[in-house]
Short mmCIF file of C-alpha atoms in Angstrom, two decimals:
data_model
loop_
_atom_site.label_atom_id
_atom_site.label_comp_id
_atom_site.label_asym_id
_atom_site.label_seq_id
_atom_site.Cartn_x
_atom_site.Cartn_y
_atom_site.Cartn_z
CA MET A 171 -31.27 -44.27 23.28
CA VAL A 172 -29.93 -46.69 20.41
CA ASP A 173 -31.66 -49.61 19.44
CA PRO A 174 -29.83 -51.29 16.70
CA GLY A 175 -32.89 -53.19 15.45
CA GLN A 176 -34.95 -49.88 14.73
CA ASN A 177 -35.31 -48.78 11.10
CA HIS A 178 -34.48 -45.10 10.28
CA THR A 179 -34.90 -42.98 13.35
CA LYS A 180 -33.81 -39.57 14.35
CA THR A 181 -33.96 -38.39 17.75
CA THR A 182 -32.77 -34.63 19.07
CA VAL A 183 -32.20 -33.57 22.78
CA LYS A 184 -32.03 -29.85 23.27
CA SER A 185 -31.34 -27.97 26.80
CA SER A 186 -29.23 -25.36 28.32
CA ALA A 187 -26.29 -27.71 28.72
CA VAL A 188 -26.55 -30.12 25.74
CA ASP A 189 -27.59 -30.25 22.10
CA LEU A 190 -27.59 -33.74 20.62
CA SER A 191 -28.79 -35.28 17.43
CA LEU A 192 -28.99 -39.05 17.20
CA GLU A 193 -29.81 -41.21 14.00
CA THR A 194 -30.12 -44.80 13.36
CA ILE A 195 -30.63 -46.68 10.26
CA ARG A 196 -30.95 -50.08 8.84
CA SER A 197 -29.05 -50.78 5.66
CA GLY A 198 -31.16 -50.16 2.42
CA ASN A 199 -33.52 -47.81 4.26
CA ASN A 200 -31.58 -44.64 3.59
CA ASP A 201 -31.28 -44.47 -0.46
CA GLY A 202 -27.76 -44.25 -0.17
CA GLU A 203 -27.70 -40.69 0.94
CA SER A 204 -25.49 -39.08 3.60
CA SER A 205 -27.07 -38.37 6.82
CA LEU A 206 -26.96 -34.73 8.21
CA LEU A 207 -26.99 -34.26 12.01
CA SER A 208 -26.94 -30.74 13.61
CA ALA A 209 -26.21 -29.64 17.03
CA LYS A 210 -26.12 -25.67 17.89
CA GLY A 211 -25.92 -24.61 14.36
CA ASN A 212 -23.18 -27.15 13.44
CA THR A 213 -23.74 -29.99 11.14
CA MET A 214 -22.01 -33.32 10.53
CA GLN A 215 -22.43 -35.26 7.27
CA ILE A 216 -21.53 -39.00 7.56
CA ASN A 217 -22.37 -41.79 5.14
CA LEU A 218 -24.20 -44.15 7.65
CA GLU A 219 -25.32 -46.33 4.91
CA SER A 220 -21.71 -47.61 4.13
CA LEU A 221 -21.02 -48.15 8.03
CA ALA A 222 -24.24 -50.25 8.33
CA LYS A 223 -23.10 -52.73 5.72
CA ASN A 224 -19.97 -53.44 7.96
CA ASN A 225 -22.05 -53.55 11.11
CA ASN A 226 -24.77 -56.34 10.49
CA GLY A 227 -27.06 -53.99 8.36
CA SER A 228 -27.30 -51.33 11.12
CA ALA A 229 -25.47 -48.11 12.19
CA ALA A 230 -26.08 -45.19 14.57
CA ALA A 231 -24.38 -41.72 14.79
CA ALA A 232 -24.60 -39.17 17.58
CA PHE A 233 -23.47 -35.53 17.23
CA MET A 234 -23.59 -33.11 20.25
CA THR A 235 -22.40 -29.92 21.81
CA LEU A 236 -21.86 -29.51 25.45
CA SER A 237 -22.03 -26.07 26.82
CA GLY A 238 -18.86 -24.69 28.59
CA MET A 239 -16.31 -27.41 27.47
CA GLU A 240 -14.22 -24.88 26.07
CA SER A 241 -13.31 -23.68 29.59
CA LEU A 242 -11.95 -27.43 30.05
CA LEU A 243 -10.33 -28.19 26.81
CA SER A 244 -8.93 -24.78 26.26
CA HIS A 245 -6.83 -23.61 23.25
CA GLN A 246 -3.90 -23.59 25.41
CA TYR A 247 -3.59 -27.52 24.88
CA PHE A 248 -2.58 -26.86 21.30
CA GLU A 249 0.99 -26.92 20.54
CA THR A 250 2.09 -24.06 18.43
CA GLU A 251 4.56 -20.75 18.31
CA ASN A 252 1.56 -18.86 17.34
CA ARG A 253 -1.23 -17.12 19.55
CA THR A 254 -4.41 -19.26 19.74
CA GLU A 255 -7.93 -18.71 20.25
CA MET A 256 -10.82 -21.14 20.70
CA TYR A 257 -12.75 -20.17 17.73
CA SER A 258 -15.97 -22.41 17.86
CA ASP A 259 -17.94 -24.41 20.07
CA ILE A 260 -16.26 -27.85 20.97
CA ILE A 261 -18.60 -30.76 19.26
CA THR A 262 -18.46 -34.57 19.76
CA ALA A 263 -19.33 -37.14 17.21
CA ILE A 264 -19.44 -40.90 18.23
CA LEU A 265 -20.87 -44.25 16.63
CA PRO A 266 -22.55 -45.83 19.53
CA SER A 267 -23.48 -49.53 19.72
CA MET A 268 -21.43 -50.36 16.84
CA ASN A 269 -18.51 -52.90 16.73
CA ASN A 270 -16.65 -51.75 13.44
CA THR A 271 -16.46 -47.83 13.80
CA ASN A 272 -13.79 -47.56 10.89
CA LEU A 273 -14.89 -44.80 8.66
CA PRO A 274 -14.93 -45.86 4.74
CA GLU A 275 -15.00 -42.36 3.74
CA PRO A 276 -14.08 -38.93 5.64
CA VAL A 277 -16.64 -37.13 7.68
CA ASN A 278 -17.41 -33.49 6.99
CA PHE A 279 -18.04 -31.07 9.79
CA THR A 280 -19.46 -27.58 9.18
CA ILE A 281 -18.40 -25.66 12.24
CA HIS A 282 -19.59 -21.83 12.55
CA HIS A 283 -17.03 -19.47 13.94
CA ARG A 284 -17.80 -17.39 17.06
CA LYS A 285 -16.80 -14.18 14.99
CA ALA A 286 -15.78 -13.20 11.91
CA LEU A 287 -12.41 -14.46 10.47
CA PRO A 288 -9.48 -11.70 10.70
CA GLU A 289 -7.30 -11.93 7.53
CA SER A 290 -4.19 -12.23 9.66
CA GLY A 291 -5.74 -15.61 11.20
CA LEU A 292 -5.47 -19.02 10.30
CA VAL A 293 -8.21 -21.43 11.24
CA THR A 294 -7.20 -25.04 12.26
CA CYS A 295 -9.29 -27.98 12.51
CA VAL A 296 -8.25 -29.98 15.65
CA TYR A 297 -9.48 -33.14 17.85
CA TRP A 298 -8.93 -34.00 21.17
CA GLU A 299 -6.18 -36.51 21.57
CA ASP A 300 -6.58 -38.39 24.86
CA LYS A 301 -4.43 -41.56 24.87
CA SER A 302 -1.83 -43.38 27.33
CA HIS A 303 1.51 -44.76 26.17
CA GLU A 304 4.30 -46.52 28.01
CA THR A 305 7.66 -44.73 28.76
CA GLY A 306 10.69 -46.94 28.87
CA MET A 307 12.80 -47.48 31.85
CA GLY A 308 16.03 -47.97 30.05
CA GLU A 309 17.85 -51.22 29.16
CA GLY A 310 18.32 -53.99 31.90
CA SER A 311 15.37 -52.61 33.80
CA GLU A 312 13.10 -55.42 35.24
CA LYS A 313 10.38 -53.32 35.95
CA GLY A 314 7.93 -52.44 33.28
CA GLY A 315 7.70 -48.97 31.67
CA GLU A 316 5.20 -46.57 33.22
CA LYS A 317 2.13 -45.23 31.48
CA ALA A 318 2.10 -41.56 30.75
CA LYS A 319 -1.05 -39.79 29.44
CA THR A 320 -1.25 -37.54 26.44
CA MET A 321 -4.06 -34.68 26.44
CA ARG A 322 -4.02 -32.04 23.58
CA TRP A 323 -5.62 -30.74 20.71
CA SER A 324 -4.19 -32.67 17.41
CA VAL A 325 -4.55 -32.00 13.85
CA GLU A 326 -3.83 -35.59 12.92
CA GLY A 327 -6.30 -36.94 10.52
CA CYS A 328 -8.26 -33.54 10.29
CA TRP A 329 -7.98 -31.01 7.63
CA VAL A 330 -9.67 -27.87 6.33
CA ALA A 331 -11.82 -28.63 3.28
CA TYR A 332 -13.40 -24.90 3.05
CA THR A 333 -13.34 -21.86 4.93
CA ASN A 334 -14.71 -18.22 4.96
CA GLU A 335 -15.23 -15.52 7.41
CA ASN A 336 -18.24 -17.23 8.96
CA TYR A 337 -17.79 -20.87 9.12
CA THR A 338 -15.26 -23.77 8.25
CA VAL A 339 -15.81 -27.12 6.91
CA CYS A 340 -13.40 -29.71 8.44
CA SER A 341 -13.03 -33.29 7.02
CA CYS A 342 -11.79 -36.00 9.53
CA SER A 343 -10.98 -39.51 8.90
CA HIS A 344 -12.04 -40.45 12.40
CA LEU A 345 -14.53 -39.42 15.15
CA SER A 346 -13.75 -37.70 18.32
CA THR A 347 -14.33 -34.41 20.09
CA PHE A 348 -13.71 -31.53 17.48
CA ALA A 349 -13.13 -27.69 17.45
CA LEU A 350 -11.72 -24.72 15.47
CA ILE A 351 -8.55 -23.11 16.93
CA LEU A 352 -7.62 -19.85 15.24
CA GLN A 353 -3.80 -19.23 15.00
CA ILE A 354 -2.68 -15.75 14.89
CA GLY A 355 0.78 -15.23 13.78
CA GLU A 356 2.85 -12.94 16.32
CA PRO A 357 3.49 -9.37 14.42
CA PRO A 358 7.14 -8.83 13.87
CA PRO A 359 8.81 -6.68 16.69
CA GLU A 360 8.67 -2.87 16.20
CA ASP A 361 11.78 -1.53 15.03
CA PRO A 362 13.08 0.77 17.83
CA PHE A 363 14.82 3.17 15.10
CA LEU A 364 11.54 3.43 13.11
CA GLU A 365 9.50 4.08 16.13
CA TRP A 366 11.84 6.64 17.23
CA LEU A 367 12.18 8.22 13.97
CA ASN A 368 8.30 8.16 13.51
CA ARG A 369 7.62 9.96 16.87
CA MET A 370 10.50 12.73 16.39
CA CYS A 371 9.12 13.37 12.72
CA VAL A 372 5.65 13.57 13.85
CA ILE A 373 6.61 16.22 16.61
CA VAL A 374 8.56 18.22 13.92
CA GLY A 375 5.66 18.15 11.72
CA LEU A 376 3.32 19.21 14.58
CA PHE A 377 5.52 22.17 15.22
CA PHE A 378 5.15 23.32 11.71
CA PHE A 379 1.39 22.58 11.61
CA ALA A 380 0.91 25.05 14.49
CA LEU A 381 2.89 27.70 12.64
CA ALA A 382 0.80 27.24 9.65
CA ILE A 383 -2.28 27.47 11.62
CA LEU A 384 -1.40 30.63 13.39
CA THR A 385 -0.17 32.13 10.26
CA PHE A 386 -3.48 31.50 8.34
CA LEU A 387 -5.56 32.75 11.25
CA LEU A 388 -3.38 35.64 12.20
CA CYS A 389 -1.95 37.06 8.98
CA SER A 390 -3.66 39.67 6.95
CA TRP A 391 -4.03 37.79 3.63
CA ASN A 392 -4.92 39.31 0.14
CA ARG A 393 -8.64 39.34 -0.34
CA LYS A 394 -8.18 37.11 -3.37
CA ILE A 395 -6.71 34.17 -1.56
CA ASN A 396 -8.95 31.63 -0.09
CA ASN A 397 -7.02 29.54 2.67
CA THR A 398 -9.86 27.54 4.08
CA ALA A 399 -9.07 24.54 2.72
CA ARG A 400 -5.48 24.82 3.88
CA LEU A 401 -6.36 25.69 7.34
CA HIS A 402 -8.69 22.86 7.86
CA LEU A 403 -6.33 20.57 6.27
CA CYS A 404 -3.73 21.51 8.99
CA LEU A 405 -6.13 21.17 11.61
CA SER A 406 -7.35 17.74 10.71
CA LEU A 407 -3.83 16.46 9.90
CA ALA A 408 -2.51 17.81 13.11
CA LEU A 409 -5.21 16.35 15.28
CA SER A 410 -4.92 13.19 13.59
CA HIS A 411 -1.03 13.12 14.18
CA LEU A 412 -1.45 14.05 17.88
CA LEU A 413 -3.95 11.28 18.38
CA LEU A 414 -1.90 8.80 16.87
CA LEU A 415 0.76 9.45 19.25
CA TRP A 416 -1.61 8.72 22.16
CA ASN A 417 -4.12 6.31 20.87
CA ASP A 418 -2.16 3.32 22.78
CA ARG A 419 -3.01 4.99 26.05
CA TYR A 420 -6.62 4.07 26.10
CA VAL A 421 -6.52 0.37 25.35
CA GLU A 422 -7.31 -0.45 29.12
CA HIS A 423 -10.61 1.86 28.76
CA GLU A 424 -13.09 0.41 26.30
CA LEU A 425 -15.35 3.43 26.06
CA ALA A 426 -12.57 5.92 25.55
CA CYS A 427 -10.89 3.42 23.00
CA THR A 428 -13.73 3.49 21.06
CA VAL A 429 -14.25 7.09 21.19
CA VAL A 430 -10.51 7.64 20.10
CA ALA A 431 -10.83 4.95 17.20
CA GLY A 432 -13.81 6.82 15.87
CA LEU A 433 -12.38 10.14 15.98
CA LEU A 434 -9.14 9.10 14.53
CA HIS A 435 -11.16 7.60 11.63
CA PHE A 436 -13.16 11.01 11.16
CA LEU A 437 -9.94 13.12 11.38
CA ILE A 438 -8.03 11.03 8.89
CA VAL A 439 -10.80 10.73 6.28
CA ALA A 440 -11.48 14.50 6.82
CA SER A 441 -7.80 15.18 6.21
CA PHE A 442 -7.82 13.26 2.79
CA VAL A 443 -11.02 15.05 1.83
CA TRP A 444 -9.48 18.41 2.45
CA MET A 445 -6.39 17.40 0.38
CA LEU A 446 -8.82 16.73 -2.39
CA LEU A 447 -10.38 20.06 -2.09
CA GLU A 448 -7.02 21.87 -1.96
CA ALA A 449 -5.95 19.86 -5.16
CA LEU A 450 -9.35 21.05 -6.99
CA GLN A 451 -8.86 24.53 -5.78
CA LEU A 452 -5.29 24.56 -6.93
CA HIS A 453 -6.28 23.12 -10.24
CA LEU A 454 -9.11 25.60 -10.84
CA LEU A 455 -6.84 28.65 -10.01
CA VAL A 456 -4.13 27.40 -12.36
CA ARG A 457 -6.84 26.97 -15.26
CA ARG A 458 -7.95 30.22 -14.81
CA LEU A 459 -4.38 31.69 -14.97
CA SER A 460 -3.80 29.71 -17.96
CA LYS A 461 -6.67 31.32 -19.78
CA VAL A 462 -5.96 34.78 -18.58
CA GLN A 463 -9.40 35.17 -16.80
CA VAL A 464 -10.10 37.66 -13.98
CA ILE A 465 -9.50 36.33 -10.59
CA ARG A 466 -12.10 37.52 -7.96
CA ARG A 467 -11.42 34.91 -5.48
CA ASP A 468 -9.76 31.57 -6.02
CA GLY A 469 -11.49 28.45 -5.14
CA LEU A 470 -14.88 27.17 -4.02
CA PRO A 471 -17.13 29.15 -1.72
CA GLY A 472 -16.64 28.59 2.04
CA PRO A 473 -20.28 27.06 2.89
CA LEU A 474 -19.58 24.50 0.17
CA LEU A 475 -16.15 23.59 1.43
CA TYR A 476 -17.15 23.19 4.93
CA LEU A 477 -20.04 21.03 3.76
CA ILE A 478 -17.85 18.53 1.73
CA GLY A 479 -14.86 18.73 4.03
CA TYR A 480 -16.62 17.63 7.20
CA GLY A 481 -19.90 16.34 5.82
CA VAL A 482 -18.33 13.42 3.86
CA PRO A 483 -16.19 11.96 6.69
CA PHE A 484 -19.16 12.26 9.13
CA VAL A 485 -21.36 10.33 6.61
CA ILE A 486 -18.75 7.60 6.17
CA VAL A 487 -17.81 7.16 10.00
CA GLY A 488 -21.65 7.29 10.44
CA ILE A 489 -22.61 4.46 8.04
CA SER A 490 -19.40 2.50 9.15
CA ALA A 491 -20.47 2.66 12.83
CA LEU A 492 -24.17 1.53 11.82
CA VAL A 493 -22.90 -1.29 9.75
CA TYR A 494 -20.46 -2.62 12.29
CA SER A 495 -20.91 -1.06 15.77
CA ASP A 496 -17.93 -3.19 17.26
CA GLY A 497 -15.46 -2.00 14.51
CA TYR A 498 -13.88 0.62 16.61
CA GLY A 499 -11.87 -0.01 19.90
CA ALA A 500 -8.68 -1.88 21.01
CA THR A 501 -6.87 -4.12 18.49
CA GLU A 502 -4.41 -7.07 18.56
CA ALA A 503 -1.55 -4.48 18.19
CA GLU A 504 -2.79 -2.93 21.48
CA VAL A 505 -3.83 0.44 20.02
CA CYS A 506 -7.34 2.18 19.57
CA TRP A 507 -7.89 1.52 15.97
CA LEU A 508 -10.26 -0.06 13.22
CA SER A 509 -11.15 -3.86 13.61
CA GLN A 510 -9.71 -6.19 11.26
CA GLU A 511 -12.66 -8.28 11.12
CA ARG A 512 -15.46 -8.20 8.40
CA SER A 513 -13.10 -6.22 6.21
CA PHE A 514 -13.87 -3.13 8.31
CA LYS A 515 -10.53 -1.51 7.46
CA TRP A 516 -12.07 -0.67 4.01
CA ALA A 517 -13.99 1.88 5.94
CA LEU A 518 -10.87 3.78 5.81
CA THR A 519 -8.95 2.27 2.96
CA GLY A 520 -11.71 2.87 0.47
CA PRO A 521 -11.94 6.62 0.99
CA VAL A 522 -8.12 6.93 1.02
CA ILE A 523 -7.46 5.21 -2.20
CA THR A 524 -10.18 7.03 -3.81
CA VAL A 525 -8.96 10.55 -2.84
CA LEU A 526 -5.30 9.57 -3.57
CA ALA A 527 -6.24 8.50 -7.12
CA LEU A 528 -8.10 11.61 -7.81
CA ASN A 529 -5.45 13.76 -6.40
CA CYS A 530 -2.83 12.16 -8.50
CA ILE A 531 -5.12 12.97 -11.41
CA LEU A 532 -5.65 16.58 -10.59
CA PHE A 533 -1.81 16.91 -9.85
CA CYS A 534 -0.97 15.62 -13.34
CA ALA A 535 -3.86 17.98 -14.87
CA THR A 536 -2.63 21.03 -13.10
CA LEU A 537 1.01 20.31 -14.49
CA TRP A 538 -0.74 19.94 -17.95
CA SER A 539 -2.34 23.41 -17.44
CA LEU A 540 0.95 24.90 -16.22
CA ARG A 541 2.74 23.59 -19.30
CA PRO A 542 2.26 26.83 -21.54
CA THR A 543 3.66 28.83 -18.59
CA LEU A 544 6.61 26.49 -18.07
CA THR A 545 7.53 26.34 -21.71
CA ASN A 546 7.34 30.11 -22.00
CA MET A 547 9.75 30.93 -19.25
CA LYS A 548 13.01 32.76 -20.08
CA SER A 549 16.03 30.55 -20.12
CA ASP A 550 18.58 33.20 -19.15
CA ILE A 551 20.51 32.92 -15.94
CA SER A 552 18.38 35.27 -14.16
CA GLN A 553 15.56 32.61 -14.55
CA SER A 554 17.48 29.71 -13.00
CA LYS A 555 16.50 30.52 -9.41
CA ASP A 556 13.05 30.91 -10.15
CA THR A 557 13.13 27.65 -12.05
CA ARG A 558 14.42 25.89 -9.20
CA LEU A 559 11.79 27.36 -6.89
CA ILE A 560 8.99 26.14 -9.23
CA VAL A 561 10.30 22.65 -9.44
CA PHE A 562 10.64 22.83 -5.63
CA LYS A 563 7.00 24.13 -5.26
CA ILE A 564 5.66 21.40 -7.55
CA LEU A 565 7.32 18.62 -5.76
CA ALA A 566 6.33 20.06 -2.51
CA GLN A 567 2.49 20.15 -3.51
CA PHE A 568 2.92 16.53 -4.47
CA VAL A 569 3.67 15.80 -0.79
CA ILE A 570 0.82 18.39 0.59
CA LEU A 571 -1.70 16.60 -1.46
CA GLY A 572 -1.00 13.25 -0.13
CA CYS A 573 0.16 11.67 -3.18
CA THR A 574 3.08 10.36 -1.29
CA TRP A 575 0.82 8.06 0.58
CA ILE A 576 1.09 5.58 -2.26
CA LEU A 577 4.43 4.63 -0.66
CA GLY A 578 2.53 2.61 1.83
CA LEU A 579 2.34 -0.01 -0.69
CA TYR A 580 5.90 -0.71 -0.42
CA GLN A 581 6.41 -1.04 3.33
CA SER A 582 8.18 -4.32 3.15
CA ASN A 583 11.53 -2.48 2.15
CA LEU A 584 13.29 -0.47 4.84
CA PHE A 585 14.09 2.50 2.60
CA PHE A 586 10.55 2.93 1.54
CA LYS A 587 9.31 2.56 5.41
CA VAL A 588 11.73 5.50 6.04
CA LEU A 589 10.68 7.43 3.24
CA PHE A 590 7.01 6.99 3.89
CA ILE A 591 7.55 8.20 7.52
CA ILE A 592 9.42 11.25 6.65
CA LEU A 593 7.45 12.56 3.93
CA ASN A 594 3.95 11.93 5.31
CA SER A 595 4.77 13.29 8.88
CA GLN A 596 6.13 16.41 6.98
CA GLN A 597 3.10 17.51 5.00
CA GLY A 598 2.85 20.31 7.78
CA THR A 599 6.44 21.34 7.07
CA PHE A 600 5.93 21.51 3.23
CA LEU A 601 2.77 23.16 3.75
CA TYR A 602 4.23 25.85 5.85
CA ILE A 603 7.14 26.51 3.52
CA VAL A 604 5.14 26.75 0.41
CA HIS A 605 2.08 28.62 1.57
CA CYS A 606 3.61 30.80 4.25
CA LEU A 607 7.47 31.17 4.21
CA LEU A 608 7.82 31.57 0.47
CA ASN A 609 4.84 33.91 0.26
CA LYS A 610 6.18 37.52 0.16
CA GLU A 611 3.13 39.07 1.85
CA VAL A 612 3.54 36.62 4.85
CA ARG A 613 7.16 37.24 4.99
CA GLU A 614 6.42 41.24 5.31
CA GLU A 615 3.76 40.39 7.95
CA TYR A 616 6.51 38.25 9.92
CA MET A 617 8.96 41.26 9.44
CA LYS A 618 6.39 43.64 11.11
CA TRP A 619 5.76 41.38 14.02
CA LEU A 620 9.51 40.89 14.60
CA THR A 621 10.37 44.78 14.23
CA CYS A 622 6.93 45.75 15.84
CA SER A 623 6.79 48.26 12.94
CA PHE A 624 2.92 48.32 12.19
CA SER A 625 3.09 50.78 9.51
CA ARG A 626 0.08 51.41 7.12
CA PRO A 627 -0.01 48.51 4.54
CA ARG A 628 0.56 49.46 1.12
CA GLU A 629 -2.38 49.99 -1.23
CA GLY A 630 -3.28 48.12 -4.28
CA GLY A 631 -2.07 44.68 -2.96
CA SER A 632 -1.37 42.03 -5.74
CA VAL A 633 -2.31 38.46 -5.79
CA LYS A 634 0.97 37.23 -5.28
CA ASP A 635 1.59 33.38 -4.50
CA ALA A 636 -2.17 32.88 -4.74
CA PRO A 637 -1.58 29.55 -6.68
CA SER A 638 1.14 28.68 -4.36
CA VAL A 639 2.96 26.82 -7.12
CA SER A 640 5.57 29.63 -7.79
CA GLU A 641 6.08 33.17 -7.55
CA ASP A 642 6.83 33.02 -11.19
CA LEU A 643 3.19 32.73 -11.81
CA ASP A 644 2.59 36.17 -10.32
CA LYS A 645 3.27 37.96 -13.51
CA GLY A 646 0.16 36.03 -15.20
CA GLU A 647 -1.76 36.70 -12.07
CA GLU A 648 -1.16 40.40 -12.56
CA GLN A 649 -2.15 40.16 -16.09
CA THR A 650 -5.38 38.60 -15.35
CA ASP A 651 -6.26 41.15 -12.62
#
């Protein structure tokens, strides 16, 4: 196909097996510009003009892709401690009918990825090294050395000039057969202690979630207390924790794994939205108390809570699935979760960070609204127990509203890992203690169940524990009633 005497010509061959681009030039006919050859979407940029000057005034370059070459020259021929994956088509570049094939300057290859680049991956430009060398037979041997053959992917003479999630530009000082190999570092082995601690803490948290859910459903609550957000927060968190314990059991079943990952995404986003609604209701109630307003029923109306609590997560998951339908399924960690590709994790990280920021702001605003109440508390000894209780409830609300999830930013330290596991698995425990166990009316209900004494309830029930910050607020509530 190559005629050294020809002027500037371009030839392409395309079939199901091969995609080839060939270009020949004579010196002075290319205006000093680099030639651009393409094959199956990949390109090679080479300065044929400078090559022609060293080859009797003419030069030729061929660039091609052969289908199925990756099954012969697989990524397993690349020596590394990391896991590897063939990440592109295998391309070949040659200089046919030329005596001097030394490159005066590097050649640039733009090679497209087979899929989006994960953040944990390292793209490597490699070429196929196929050469023979002699192996010595030892001193004094009369027989010559035997020839050994080396066949492998090598990085010698090739380097990454630029890369993004869709393609990589490789610069090479020689021509051969090239490819991109993705290196993925092996994740550090799971700490058995942390895995055991997480499982035990989640089981304990699930037990208290169950107690809180039963209490919210079965107890006779004061009509002024709206437990909708707390109940559905418990349901969402309990189901998400339960699924997280089992989300590695469906990795082998593609459809089931996709469903589990999508359901987990929905439940976790819903949990944080309900945390935000609970923080908002608590803030509104405390503001009413501080302004000595009449409390008819604390919080937002039920239909609006349901619309926000489940509508927002549904929209987020729906849009995420439409934008990247393959984002749910088995991951490299062998669990059913969100894909690391195309920055898909932000479909969860974005809403979580937004809710955490809003919850922290609402929590601080709630404490500021409580400041007059805390300042006016009596300082005598009789109030010391109530002071400790209000401090505990404030700290417990910090956990219930999910503010401790910010500890996830410090997971390089063992202490913070343990603290993160304990606090965020015990949201149900703190929620049950604050809103059920420390509520006087609920304790009375418990006593009725235990003693089987279902006596007629007293009339004129007060709005005790409605703010769920401290029973010391009851006095303020009774005044507003």
